[in-house]
Structures are given as C-alpha cells and as structure tokens.
XYZ file of C-alpha atoms in Angstrom:
443
model
C 102.708 68.223 64.487
C 100.398 67.535 61.609
C 101.123 69.913 58.884
C 99.542 69.560 55.259
C 101.480 68.723 52.354
C 100.327 72.012 50.643
C 101.700 74.009 53.706
C 105.430 72.880 53.175
C 108.108 74.501 51.205
C 111.033 72.217 50.474
C 113.383 75.120 49.689
C 113.002 76.508 53.426
C 111.288 76.395 56.713
C 107.723 74.975 56.744
C 105.132 77.483 55.643
C 103.106 78.899 58.461
C 105.509 77.685 61.217
C 106.179 81.194 62.269
C 102.882 81.235 64.023
C 104.477 79.161 66.567
C 106.897 81.835 67.483
C 104.157 84.440 68.273
C 104.309 85.648 71.945
C 102.894 88.363 74.125
C 104.426 89.999 77.181
C 103.356 88.434 80.577
C 102.068 91.778 81.823
C 99.642 91.890 78.658
C 98.314 88.159 78.938
C 94.499 87.972 79.647
C 92.309 85.186 80.880
C 90.736 83.330 77.866
C 86.968 83.151 77.178
C 87.078 79.759 75.456
C 86.414 76.502 77.119
C 89.484 74.504 78.735
C 88.788 71.721 76.133
C 88.902 74.014 73.036
C 92.056 75.771 74.617
C 93.767 72.480 75.347
C 93.175 71.336 71.659
C 94.766 74.536 70.302
C 97.646 74.166 72.734
C 98.519 70.782 71.359
C 99.240 72.392 68.015
C 100.279 75.837 68.779
C 101.879 75.707 71.945
C 101.016 78.098 75.039
C 102.640 81.173 73.728
C 100.990 81.402 70.461
C 97.561 80.716 72.276
C 98.245 83.610 74.653
C 99.175 85.727 71.713
C 95.887 84.789 69.939
C 93.795 85.407 73.232
C 95.290 88.836 73.566
C 94.562 89.706 69.954
C 91.054 88.509 70.213
C 90.527 90.564 73.615
C 91.703 93.730 71.779
C 89.406 92.884 68.757
C 86.614 92.390 70.936
C 87.132 95.884 72.732
C 87.225 97.368 69.307
C 83.934 95.790 68.146
C 81.829 96.755 71.216
C 83.079 100.467 70.764
C 82.361 100.446 67.008
C 79.022 98.528 67.377
C 77.430 99.089 70.904
C 74.560 96.635 70.071
C 76.948 93.668 70.423
C 77.704 94.776 74.079
C 74.502 94.753 76.008
C 75.828 95.719 79.394
C 78.278 94.292 81.907
C 79.680 91.076 81.348
C 78.432 90.737 77.715
C 81.786 91.393 75.901
C 82.641 87.736 76.963
C 80.340 86.533 74.136
C 82.047 88.746 71.806
C 85.418 87.646 72.971
C 84.541 83.938 72.501
C 83.661 84.761 68.861
C 87.065 86.557 68.351
C 89.073 84.072 70.114
C 87.648 81.187 67.887
C 88.618 83.314 64.748
C 92.077 83.973 66.150
C 92.834 80.497 67.020
C 91.369 78.849 64.072
C 93.229 81.101 61.840
C 96.626 80.218 63.302
C 95.888 76.440 63.136
C 94.888 76.907 59.479
C 98.082 78.630 58.656
C 99.830 75.539 60.232
C 97.744 73.087 58.188
C 95.737 72.013 61.142
C 91.983 71.047 60.541
C 89.143 72.611 61.853
C 88.651 72.904 65.564
C 86.419 69.930 66.946
C 84.903 72.407 69.496
C 84.105 75.025 66.777
C 80.481 74.370 66.053
C 79.600 74.110 69.802
C 81.464 77.435 70.719
C 79.688 79.351 67.763
C 76.458 77.891 69.140
C 77.117 79.596 72.456
C 77.969 82.919 70.995
C 74.704 82.884 68.716
C 72.547 81.726 71.540
C 73.895 84.678 73.798
C 73.231 87.314 70.881
C 69.581 85.721 69.963
C 68.513 85.718 73.887
C 69.732 89.440 73.994
C 67.761 90.194 71.142
C 70.883 91.378 69.164
C 69.644 91.917 65.508
C 71.297 89.754 62.814
C 72.510 92.820 60.882
C 74.585 93.822 63.924
C 76.425 90.457 63.914
C 77.170 90.672 60.431
C 78.416 94.113 60.922
C 80.584 92.887 63.770
C 81.948 90.059 61.507
C 82.900 92.601 58.776
C 84.650 94.996 61.217
C 86.376 92.005 62.939
C 87.752 90.585 59.531
C 89.199 93.956 58.670
C 90.699 94.574 62.028
C 92.168 91.129 62.643
C 93.612 90.973 59.069
C 95.852 94.027 59.542
C 97.071 92.709 62.905
C 97.923 89.292 61.176
C 99.589 91.010 58.478
C 101.815 92.912 61.000
C 102.540 89.792 62.947
C 103.548 88.057 59.585
C 105.948 90.762 58.496
C 107.573 90.672 62.071
C 107.858 86.841 62.335
C 107.952 85.153 58.994
C 111.247 84.362 57.282
C 111.890 87.251 54.752
C 112.078 84.994 51.825
C 108.648 83.653 52.589
C 106.891 86.884 53.656
C 105.145 87.405 50.128
C 103.824 83.954 50.033
C 102.785 84.149 53.928
C 101.030 87.387 53.471
C 99.001 85.795 50.718
C 98.120 82.887 52.794
C 97.295 84.939 55.682
C 94.662 86.799 53.438
C 93.134 83.809 52.046
C 93.036 81.872 55.461
C 91.372 84.671 57.384
C 88.757 85.042 54.403
C 88.078 81.261 54.664
C 87.767 81.200 58.651
C 85.140 84.146 58.365
C 83.292 82.735 55.577
C 83.065 79.363 57.442
C 82.057 81.195 60.626
C 79.436 83.192 58.822
C 77.756 80.104 57.310
C 77.891 78.298 60.693
C 76.503 81.495 62.463
C 73.753 81.989 60.099
C 72.440 78.532 60.307
C 72.614 78.570 64.131
C 70.884 82.008 64.392
C 67.973 80.805 62.549
C 67.626 77.433 64.591
C 68.253 79.106 67.881
C 65.798 82.050 66.965
C 63.038 79.479 66.336
C 63.603 77.746 69.599
C 63.896 81.023 71.385
C 60.718 82.390 70.103
C 58.688 79.255 71.148
C 59.980 79.243 74.722
C 58.252 80.460 77.793
C 61.535 82.508 78.527
C 61.077 84.434 75.294
C 57.612 85.226 75.957
C 58.437 86.512 79.491
C 61.306 88.549 77.998
C 58.923 90.180 75.479
C 56.572 91.085 78.151
C 59.051 92.585 80.338
C 60.436 94.736 77.562
C 56.949 95.838 76.688
C 56.364 96.673 80.297
C 59.570 98.653 80.579
C 58.708 100.682 77.383
C 55.338 101.273 78.520
C 53.525 99.070 75.853
C 51.918 96.376 78.048
C 49.805 98.281 80.499
C 46.480 97.771 78.639
C 46.231 94.158 80.132
C 48.450 93.997 83.191
C 46.513 90.823 84.563
C 47.401 88.974 81.598
C 50.974 90.308 81.679
C 51.152 89.165 85.542
C 49.918 85.708 84.363
C 52.602 85.411 81.497
C 55.221 86.532 84.089
C 53.863 84.570 87.001
C 54.540 87.597 88.956
C 52.130 90.059 90.381
C 52.409 93.582 89.002
C 49.697 95.578 90.915
C 49.370 96.344 94.574
C 52.896 95.556 95.305
C 56.201 97.107 95.783
C 58.905 96.276 93.246
C 62.728 96.077 93.943
C 64.996 95.901 90.684
C 68.257 94.013 90.676
C 70.915 93.732 88.053
C 73.394 91.042 88.416
C 76.524 90.458 86.278
C 79.881 88.534 86.143
C 82.876 90.588 86.747
C 85.716 88.299 85.882
C 87.592 87.976 82.603
C 86.133 84.423 82.250
C 82.601 83.546 82.344
C 81.290 82.062 85.627
C 78.200 80.060 86.076
C 74.522 81.134 85.529
C 73.745 79.554 88.903
C 76.030 82.072 90.800
C 73.915 84.873 89.149
C 70.602 83.388 90.339
C 72.067 82.761 93.689
C 73.317 86.361 94.079
C 69.829 87.642 92.996
C 67.844 85.462 95.332
C 70.023 86.085 98.310
C 69.692 89.840 97.976
C 65.895 89.805 97.265
C 65.213 87.562 100.224
C 67.404 89.796 102.475
C 65.358 92.676 101.239
C 62.014 90.881 102.152
C 60.846 90.007 98.830
C 58.166 87.345 98.738
C 57.965 86.972 94.979
C 60.780 87.032 92.448
C 60.982 87.407 88.637
C 64.298 86.593 86.702
C 64.981 87.446 83.043
C 68.261 86.458 81.685
C 69.920 88.833 79.214
C 72.437 86.503 77.542
C 74.616 84.333 79.687
C 76.413 86.934 81.804
C 73.740 89.137 83.025
C 70.237 88.879 84.777
C 67.720 91.484 85.259
C 65.453 90.635 88.340
C 62.648 91.937 90.392
C 61.497 90.958 93.917
C 58.097 92.247 95.393
C 55.944 92.284 98.398
C 52.692 93.992 99.525
C 54.739 95.856 102.195
C 57.600 98.277 101.368
C 60.984 96.655 100.954
C 64.014 97.465 102.811
C 67.442 96.750 101.343
C 70.091 95.278 103.730
C 73.467 96.901 104.400
C 75.608 95.156 101.812
C 78.238 94.393 104.428
C 75.757 91.990 105.991
C 75.126 89.964 102.958
C 77.385 87.165 101.622
C 77.244 86.911 97.841
C 79.043 84.617 95.285
C 82.555 85.958 94.415
C 82.855 87.339 90.941
C 79.340 88.727 90.875
C 78.257 92.349 91.218
C 74.735 93.852 91.685
C 73.101 97.062 90.862
C 69.664 97.812 92.689
C 66.981 100.364 92.187
C 64.709 102.140 94.702
C 61.776 99.960 95.579
C 58.684 101.486 94.191
C 55.020 100.514 93.842
C 52.775 99.253 91.160
C 53.819 98.879 87.337
C 55.271 102.386 87.431
C 57.575 101.135 90.248
C 58.462 98.224 88.386
C 59.545 100.222 85.575
C 61.091 103.033 87.667
C 63.072 100.671 90.073
C 64.707 99.035 86.873
C 65.582 102.605 85.479
C 67.243 103.187 88.832
C 69.270 99.889 88.847
C 70.429 100.594 85.217
C 71.788 103.971 86.278
C 73.630 102.226 89.256
C 74.824 99.703 86.953
C 76.370 102.164 84.585
C 78.035 104.031 87.455
C 79.454 100.762 88.697
C 80.901 99.855 85.287
C 81.982 103.338 84.183
C 83.931 104.611 87.192
C 86.625 102.394 88.813
C 86.193 104.312 92.128
C 82.743 102.731 92.629
C 83.965 99.494 93.841
C 81.295 97.783 96.007
C 80.138 94.413 95.295
C 76.578 95.829 95.606
C 75.899 99.276 94.217
C 72.707 100.684 95.423
C 70.815 103.387 93.654
C 69.979 105.080 97.104
C 73.808 105.308 97.765
C 74.682 106.542 94.280
C 71.841 108.819 93.374
C 73.820 112.053 94.189
C 76.561 110.674 92.101
C 74.323 110.056 89.357
C 73.561 113.587 89.163
C 76.930 114.952 89.680
C 78.354 112.570 86.845
C 75.708 112.994 84.233
C 77.814 115.119 82.231
C 81.392 113.704 83.047
C 83.249 116.365 81.130
C 81.582 119.129 83.106
C 82.024 117.269 86.188
C 85.654 116.623 85.722
C 86.201 120.376 85.037
C 84.391 121.298 88.202
C 86.143 119.046 90.430
C 89.553 120.024 88.965
C 88.753 123.532 89.553
C 87.586 123.142 93.306
C 90.311 120.816 94.545
C 93.144 122.907 92.925
C 96.350 121.359 94.480
C 94.472 118.472 96.069
C 93.966 117.248 92.383
C 96.799 114.646 92.419
C 97.330 110.913 92.271
C 100.073 111.196 94.890
C 99.147 108.843 97.737
C 99.728 111.422 100.425
C 97.297 113.865 98.639
C 94.684 110.901 98.429
C 95.085 110.514 102.212
C 94.289 114.089 102.722
C 91.359 114.109 100.359
C 89.864 111.067 102.184
C 90.374 112.648 105.573
C 88.715 116.082 104.147
C 85.566 114.179 102.751
C 85.001 112.307 105.928
C 85.310 115.556 107.830
C 82.918 117.253 105.616
C 80.497 114.332 105.822
C 80.567 114.247 109.654
C 81.821 117.548 110.857
C 83.608 115.853 113.587
C 87.485 115.289 113.792
C 86.815 112.768 116.446
C 84.525 110.589 114.193
C 86.944 110.816 111.359
C 89.725 109.789 113.792
C 87.616 106.697 114.744
C 86.820 105.865 111.024
C 90.419 106.199 109.922
C 92.062 104.640 113.038
C 94.228 107.538 113.607
C 94.762 110.103 116.358
C 92.581 113.259 116.577
C 95.601 115.358 116.377
C 96.507 113.493 113.093
C 93.156 114.456 111.543
C 93.482 118.136 112.732
C 96.985 118.383 110.968
C 95.592 116.878 107.782
C 92.836 119.419 107.644
C 95.203 122.195 107.981
C 97.295 120.870 105.401
C 94.213 120.546 103.201
C 93.437 124.258 103.734
C 96.778 125.313 102.813
C 96.694 123.410 99.546
C 93.201 124.795 98.737
C 94.205 128.348 99.810
C 90.884 128.909 101.525
C 89.010 127.812 104.965
C 87.073 124.631 104.732
C 83.912 126.391 105.782
C 84.144 128.794 102.847
C 82.430 126.461 100.102
C 81.906 123.106 102.072
C 79.084 121.867 99.824
C 81.130 122.457 96.425
C 84.081 120.939 98.079
C 82.343 117.909 99.097
C 80.826 117.323 95.654
C 84.222 117.829 93.968
C 85.514 115.218 96.281
C 82.902 112.700 95.460
C 83.360 112.978 91.736
C 87.289 112.624 92.321
C 86.750 109.441 94.384
C 84.448 107.944 91.685
C 86.584 108.875 88.767
C 89.635 107.679 90.776
C 92.323 109.273 88.669
C 94.036 112.612 88.371
C 91.765 114.841 86.776
C 93.017 116.913 83.868
C 93.537 120.564 85.031
C 91.819 123.222 82.668
C 92.998 126.625 83.801
C 90.883 129.568 82.968
C 92.218 131.425 79.960
C-alpha cells in the first residue's frame, strides 16, 4: 500500500494506519452514493470495512445537513447529491490520512454534485453554508474515531493530522466546487432547459401570465384551453437510478391518463416535475393497472383546466409528494392527490392529528400485530358498512369479522355506531403515521 514518507513514524506503527481498522456494524451499513469506479479505487487502499465506515459517516452527515440547511434538500431523492458530496470528503480524508494521493474521480464526482445544485437553483451561499457545517460535523466524528482507534502514543500527532487533513480536503473541495459552479451555471443559463425551468417557475408563482402565448412557445406546451395533470417522479432507493427510468415512468402514467402533450422539467438528477394535457378532461388509471420501473414513485395532482389548472394540479402533486415522503404508512408506488386529499387535511397539523387519533383509539392505539389486525378490520367495516364485504377483502370468514368487531368495541368501550366518522378519521391517521401514537391523557 502506498504511504508517503511523511506519514511514517520509525518509532511505532505507521501514522494513519488506524483508519484501516475502522468498521461499522452490519446492521448500520448503507448503500453508497458514489460510482463503483470511485469506490473500487478507495477499497484498494482502505479495504471494504473502512469504506463502509466512511459511507455511513457520510450518510449521517448528509442527514444532518439537509435538516440544518433545507435548501440543500429540494425534495425526495435529492439527498443523494448531498450524500455524494459528503462521501467524497469522508473517503478522501481517510485516504490522505494514509498518505494516498487524490482520488482520480474527485473532479468528476464534484461536477455531478455541483450540476445537481445548479439545475435545482440552489444558491451558492447555501452550498458554502453546507460545507462549513459539514466540516465542523465531520471533524468531531473523525476526532472521536481517532481517539478510539489510534495507538495511544500516537493520538496527539494523529489528532493534529486529522484537523489539518480535514481542512485541506475541504479547502480543495471548495476551490474545485467554486470553479465548477461558475462554469456549470454559465452553461445552464444559456440552455433551453434553463429557459423552460425559469418559465415554469414563473408560471407557478403567477409571474408569467401576462404573455401566455410566448410562455407556451418557450415550453413547447399549450397552456390555454387544455386540462393539465401534474406528476412528480423521484427515485426511492439509496442509490441513484437512471434519469431514463424517471422519464419512462412519467410518460407511462401520462399516456395511461390520456395526455396528448407532455412537459418534463428536471429538478436535479433524481426528481422530475411533469405535466400532461389534453383538450378533454384527463382520467387517471388505477395504479394497479400500470406497470412502472422499479425504484420510482409518483405523486400526481388533480387534473384542472388552463394556466390556473396547471398551477393548481402541481400544488396538489406537491401535497401528495409530501405525504408520500413524510408518512411511512403511505406506501403506494403512485400516490394520487384524489386518494389522499382527506389525509392532507387530517395531517395538516401532525401534532394535533396524532393527539386526536390517540384519544379516539384508546386501547386500539398499539403497535401489537393483533391490534393492528383489529384496526384494519374496523377501518374496512367503517368504509363499507358490510361485514361480508370485509370478509371478502380480508379473505376470512364473516364470523371472524364479527368477532373482531366485538373485540374492537370492547377495547374502545363504546359502540361502533356512536362516533363512526371520528373513529374512521383516527384510523386513517394511525395507518398513515404507521407507528404507535404517544398517549396524552387529559390532566
């Protein structure tokens, strides 16, 4: 393994060699965001365990950053770009602590991150804020790892090397990012895609309605006299899928809905905003009848007419997207606003909704599998008011349904007919949140 002369200490173990002993528990490993080529280069020097450790460190760092600086997030799928940046820092830092030269894929990978930020219109000050926050966060974790793994007699020297190495890596990354941001921003502003993106954002903000004919020409998409259906598509996996998968999913759904025109506006590399339109009202299919690429989710709005409908359908799709990414109980590959509009109202204030559901459900507020089965049976009954229909849906005997409903009444302490609407709403909230709700008894 190549190690620089400066990194050697003739009185003891090689300085920096402790990074090769870094490990992460198997249950805590996550899929990397970096390319296979870059990861293989890192493995040749660090070994698989240290690479896994760096990937997990970068994953936690990225989660911290998007919470601290929401502008870096940008929607579902987008943390992959942030993760790629933090992975580059983590891997390059460990390599430099071993005296290994700069990753050959560094500039290319930084370019991918910066390209994503530019195309999503992330302001440069937010990027620099993210770098400063990442520097401070990562430095503390590397200090801790050094204290736990470096030989005691070398720790003072190693801690100093960690501080100087992290600073050097971030300075190099800042310089490279600044140069690439300027270049990519220049290219982006002169592209047709940038023009379309600006027009779309103006329409969504109500700033482009003074000349809709010109806006339609720039978008190559008719705005007036047509019904518009908005779709938001994003990658769901830990690793970034292809952009072709996103466009294929969007086109498949829009065609199945009867759209004759389509408009796709990428939001970085992991998300696409899209619209489909026709002169006649559009009708979305049943998601079960449409086959979409794996690893892709869609959120769709309610089809509406003219430029107001263009904007309103997108607002609906954004609401469906937020629900799909915020509540683990909403699991469909396609989340239609028409299916979750009631939930959108119920969950507008999550704290209030959680308290309401816990109070209504009482003893049915439990993560116990048996109680969950009772809740599912009860919800289906309240939706259909037919034990026979519930039995068919759940593939059980009608007597089983009747028995479960009696059990639910016993746990609730009241008849199911007493407050059916409140009870159904509470069950919908509990299913969407998909975790035991905190009980808050009245004082």
